[in-house]
Amino acid sequence: MTAQVLALVLLAACIHATWNTWLKLSGDRLVVMALMGTGWALLAACWLPFLAPVERDAWPYLAVSIVVHLAYTLLLVPAYRL
């Protein structure tokens, strides 16, 4: 594993731990999750001008991925109450 790959893996782990901690400690978890999701979406949207358009055959997979991630997010919020 190269140093770059290791650095990206560690960065991803730190980001994951940080947002889980923010969510766990927040008052209104649904609002915090929505704000974090919006922030990540805006950050990701900055890359759109540099990427190729999504091919037509990929749209159903993209739609399923969106639904699965939305379900995960909506189920994660109440899980922090346990």
Short mmCIF file of N, CA and C in Angstrom, two decimals:
data_model
loop_
_atom_site.label_atom_id
_atom_site.label_comp_id
_atom_site.label_asym_id
_atom_site.label_seq_id
_atom_site.Cartn_x
_atom_site.Cartn_y
_atom_site.Cartn_z
N MET A 1 0.85 -1.17 0.00
CA MET A 1 0.00 0.00 0.00
C MET A 1 0.90 1.24 0.00
N THR A 2 0.61 2.14 -0.90
CA THR A 2 1.42 3.35 -0.98
C THR A 2 1.04 4.31 0.14
N ALA A 3 1.88 5.28 0.35
CA ALA A 3 1.64 6.28 1.40
C ALA A 3 0.38 7.08 1.10
N GLN A 4 0.13 7.36 -0.18
CA GLN A 4 -1.07 8.11 -0.57
C GLN A 4 -2.34 7.34 -0.23
N VAL A 5 -2.35 6.07 -0.54
CA VAL A 5 -3.52 5.24 -0.26
C VAL A 5 -3.73 5.14 1.24
N LEU A 6 -2.66 4.92 1.98
CA LEU A 6 -2.77 4.84 3.43
C LEU A 6 -3.31 6.15 4.00
N ALA A 7 -2.82 7.27 3.50
CA ALA A 7 -3.28 8.58 3.97
C ALA A 7 -4.77 8.78 3.68
N LEU A 8 -5.23 8.36 2.50
CA LEU A 8 -6.65 8.49 2.17
C LEU A 8 -7.52 7.59 3.04
N VAL A 9 -7.05 6.39 3.31
CA VAL A 9 -7.80 5.48 4.18
C VAL A 9 -7.90 6.06 5.59
N LEU A 10 -6.80 6.58 6.11
CA LEU A 10 -6.82 7.18 7.44
C LEU A 10 -7.68 8.43 7.49
N LEU A 11 -7.64 9.23 6.43
CA LEU A 11 -8.49 10.42 6.36
C LEU A 11 -9.97 10.02 6.35
N ALA A 12 -10.31 9.00 5.58
CA ALA A 12 -11.69 8.53 5.54
C ALA A 12 -12.14 8.02 6.91
N ALA A 13 -11.25 7.32 7.60
CA ALA A 13 -11.57 6.82 8.93
C ALA A 13 -11.80 7.97 9.91
N CYS A 14 -10.97 8.99 9.84
CA CYS A 14 -11.13 10.15 10.72
C CYS A 14 -12.42 10.91 10.43
N ILE A 15 -12.73 11.08 9.15
CA ILE A 15 -13.98 11.76 8.77
C ILE A 15 -15.18 10.96 9.27
N HIS A 16 -15.14 9.66 9.09
CA HIS A 16 -16.24 8.79 9.53
C HIS A 16 -16.42 8.88 11.05
N ALA A 17 -15.34 8.79 11.78
CA ALA A 17 -15.42 8.86 13.25
C ALA A 17 -15.92 10.23 13.70
N THR A 18 -15.49 11.29 13.02
CA THR A 18 -15.90 12.64 13.38
C THR A 18 -17.38 12.85 13.17
N TRP A 19 -17.90 12.46 12.00
CA TRP A 19 -19.32 12.73 11.77
C TRP A 19 -20.20 11.83 12.63
N ASN A 20 -19.73 10.63 12.95
CA ASN A 20 -20.50 9.79 13.87
C ASN A 20 -20.52 10.39 15.28
N THR A 21 -19.42 10.97 15.70
CA THR A 21 -19.37 11.62 17.01
C THR A 21 -20.28 12.84 17.04
N TRP A 22 -20.24 13.66 15.99
CA TRP A 22 -21.13 14.83 15.92
C TRP A 22 -22.58 14.39 16.00
N LEU A 23 -22.90 13.35 15.28
CA LEU A 23 -24.28 12.87 15.26
C LEU A 23 -24.68 12.33 16.63
N LYS A 24 -23.80 11.59 17.26
CA LYS A 24 -24.09 11.01 18.57
C LYS A 24 -24.31 12.09 19.62
N LEU A 25 -23.54 13.16 19.56
CA LEU A 25 -23.60 14.21 20.58
C LEU A 25 -24.63 15.31 20.29
N SER A 26 -25.20 15.32 19.10
CA SER A 26 -26.09 16.41 18.72
C SER A 26 -27.46 16.26 19.37
N GLY A 27 -28.18 17.36 19.42
CA GLY A 27 -29.52 17.35 19.98
C GLY A 27 -30.53 16.78 19.00
N ASP A 28 -30.65 17.40 17.86
CA ASP A 28 -31.59 16.95 16.84
C ASP A 28 -30.81 16.22 15.75
N ARG A 29 -30.75 14.93 15.86
CA ARG A 29 -29.90 14.13 14.97
C ARG A 29 -30.35 14.18 13.53
N LEU A 30 -31.64 14.25 13.29
CA LEU A 30 -32.14 14.28 11.91
C LEU A 30 -31.69 15.56 11.21
N VAL A 31 -31.75 16.68 11.91
CA VAL A 31 -31.31 17.95 11.33
C VAL A 31 -29.81 17.91 11.06
N VAL A 32 -29.04 17.41 12.01
CA VAL A 32 -27.58 17.33 11.84
C VAL A 32 -27.24 16.43 10.65
N MET A 33 -27.93 15.29 10.55
CA MET A 33 -27.68 14.38 9.43
C MET A 33 -28.03 15.06 8.10
N ALA A 34 -29.14 15.79 8.07
CA ALA A 34 -29.53 16.49 6.85
C ALA A 34 -28.51 17.56 6.48
N LEU A 35 -28.03 18.29 7.46
CA LEU A 35 -27.01 19.32 7.19
C LEU A 35 -25.71 18.71 6.70
N MET A 36 -25.29 17.61 7.32
CA MET A 36 -24.06 16.95 6.87
C MET A 36 -24.23 16.40 5.46
N GLY A 37 -25.37 15.79 5.19
CA GLY A 37 -25.63 15.26 3.85
C GLY A 37 -25.63 16.35 2.80
N THR A 38 -26.23 17.48 3.14
CA THR A 38 -26.25 18.62 2.22
C THR A 38 -24.84 19.14 1.97
N GLY A 39 -24.07 19.24 3.03
CA GLY A 39 -22.69 19.70 2.88
C GLY A 39 -21.86 18.79 2.00
N TRP A 40 -21.99 17.47 2.21
CA TRP A 40 -21.24 16.52 1.39
C TRP A 40 -21.71 16.56 -0.06
N ALA A 41 -23.02 16.73 -0.26
CA ALA A 41 -23.56 16.80 -1.63
C ALA A 41 -23.02 18.04 -2.35
N LEU A 42 -22.97 19.17 -1.65
CA LEU A 42 -22.42 20.39 -2.27
C LEU A 42 -20.94 20.23 -2.59
N LEU A 43 -20.21 19.60 -1.68
CA LEU A 43 -18.79 19.36 -1.93
C LEU A 43 -18.60 18.44 -3.14
N ALA A 44 -19.40 17.38 -3.21
CA ALA A 44 -19.31 16.46 -4.34
C ALA A 44 -19.72 17.14 -5.64
N ALA A 45 -20.69 18.05 -5.57
CA ALA A 45 -21.16 18.74 -6.78
C ALA A 45 -20.06 19.60 -7.40
N CYS A 46 -19.10 20.02 -6.61
CA CYS A 46 -17.99 20.80 -7.15
C CYS A 46 -17.18 20.01 -8.18
N TRP A 47 -17.23 18.70 -8.09
CA TRP A 47 -16.47 17.85 -9.01
C TRP A 47 -17.22 17.56 -10.30
N LEU A 48 -18.51 17.82 -10.35
CA LEU A 48 -19.31 17.47 -11.52
C LEU A 48 -18.80 18.03 -12.84
N PRO A 49 -18.31 19.27 -12.89
CA PRO A 49 -17.81 19.78 -14.18
C PRO A 49 -16.61 19.01 -14.72
N PHE A 50 -15.93 18.28 -13.86
CA PHE A 50 -14.72 17.57 -14.27
C PHE A 50 -14.97 16.09 -14.58
N LEU A 51 -16.19 15.63 -14.43
CA LEU A 51 -16.52 14.23 -14.63
C LEU A 51 -17.34 14.02 -15.89
N ALA A 52 -17.23 12.84 -16.44
CA ALA A 52 -18.04 12.47 -17.61
C ALA A 52 -19.49 12.27 -17.16
N PRO A 53 -20.45 12.55 -18.04
CA PRO A 53 -21.85 12.32 -17.67
C PRO A 53 -22.12 10.84 -17.38
N VAL A 54 -23.11 10.61 -16.54
CA VAL A 54 -23.49 9.24 -16.19
C VAL A 54 -24.13 8.59 -17.42
N GLU A 55 -23.68 7.38 -17.74
CA GLU A 55 -24.25 6.68 -18.88
C GLU A 55 -25.67 6.22 -18.58
N ARG A 56 -26.47 6.13 -19.61
CA ARG A 56 -27.89 5.79 -19.47
C ARG A 56 -28.10 4.46 -18.72
N ASP A 57 -27.28 3.47 -19.01
CA ASP A 57 -27.43 2.16 -18.37
C ASP A 57 -27.13 2.18 -16.88
N ALA A 58 -26.43 3.20 -16.41
CA ALA A 58 -26.05 3.27 -15.00
C ALA A 58 -27.13 3.91 -14.12
N TRP A 59 -28.09 4.60 -14.72
CA TRP A 59 -29.09 5.32 -13.94
C TRP A 59 -29.90 4.42 -13.00
N PRO A 60 -30.34 3.23 -13.40
CA PRO A 60 -31.06 2.38 -12.43
C PRO A 60 -30.21 2.02 -11.22
N TYR A 61 -28.93 1.75 -11.43
CA TYR A 61 -28.04 1.43 -10.31
C TYR A 61 -27.84 2.65 -9.41
N LEU A 62 -27.74 3.81 -10.03
CA LEU A 62 -27.61 5.04 -9.27
C LEU A 62 -28.87 5.28 -8.43
N ALA A 63 -30.03 5.04 -9.00
CA ALA A 63 -31.29 5.22 -8.27
C ALA A 63 -31.38 4.26 -7.08
N VAL A 64 -31.00 3.00 -7.29
CA VAL A 64 -31.02 2.03 -6.19
C VAL A 64 -30.03 2.45 -5.10
N SER A 65 -28.87 2.91 -5.49
CA SER A 65 -27.87 3.36 -4.52
C SER A 65 -28.39 4.52 -3.69
N ILE A 66 -29.07 5.45 -4.33
CA ILE A 66 -29.64 6.59 -3.60
C ILE A 66 -30.68 6.13 -2.59
N VAL A 67 -31.55 5.22 -3.00
CA VAL A 67 -32.59 4.71 -2.09
C VAL A 67 -31.97 3.96 -0.91
N VAL A 68 -30.97 3.14 -1.18
CA VAL A 68 -30.31 2.37 -0.11
C VAL A 68 -29.62 3.32 0.88
N HIS A 69 -28.92 4.32 0.36
CA HIS A 69 -28.23 5.26 1.25
C HIS A 69 -29.22 6.11 2.05
N LEU A 70 -30.33 6.48 1.43
CA LEU A 70 -31.35 7.23 2.16
C LEU A 70 -31.95 6.38 3.28
N ALA A 71 -32.23 5.13 2.99
CA ALA A 71 -32.76 4.22 4.01
C ALA A 71 -31.74 4.04 5.14
N TYR A 72 -30.48 3.87 4.79
CA TYR A 72 -29.42 3.73 5.80
C TYR A 72 -29.38 4.96 6.70
N THR A 73 -29.44 6.13 6.09
CA THR A 73 -29.38 7.37 6.85
C THR A 73 -30.59 7.50 7.78
N LEU A 74 -31.77 7.21 7.27
CA LEU A 74 -32.98 7.34 8.08
C LEU A 74 -33.03 6.29 9.20
N LEU A 75 -32.41 5.15 9.00
CA LEU A 75 -32.36 4.12 10.05
C LEU A 75 -31.22 4.36 11.05
N LEU A 76 -30.18 5.05 10.62
CA LEU A 76 -29.05 5.33 11.49
C LEU A 76 -29.43 6.34 12.57
N VAL A 77 -30.20 7.35 12.20
CA VAL A 77 -30.56 8.40 13.16
C VAL A 77 -31.23 7.83 14.41
N PRO A 78 -32.28 7.00 14.28
CA PRO A 78 -32.88 6.46 15.52
C PRO A 78 -31.98 5.44 16.23
N ALA A 79 -31.04 4.85 15.52
CA ALA A 79 -30.15 3.88 16.15
C ALA A 79 -29.27 4.54 17.21
N TYR A 80 -29.00 5.83 17.07
CA TYR A 80 -28.18 6.53 18.06
C TYR A 80 -28.93 6.79 19.36
N ARG A 81 -30.22 6.56 19.39
CA ARG A 81 -30.99 6.73 20.62
C ARG A 81 -30.81 5.54 21.55
N LEU A 82 -30.32 4.44 21.02
CA LEU A 82 -30.15 3.23 21.84
C LEU A 82 -28.99 3.35 22.80
#
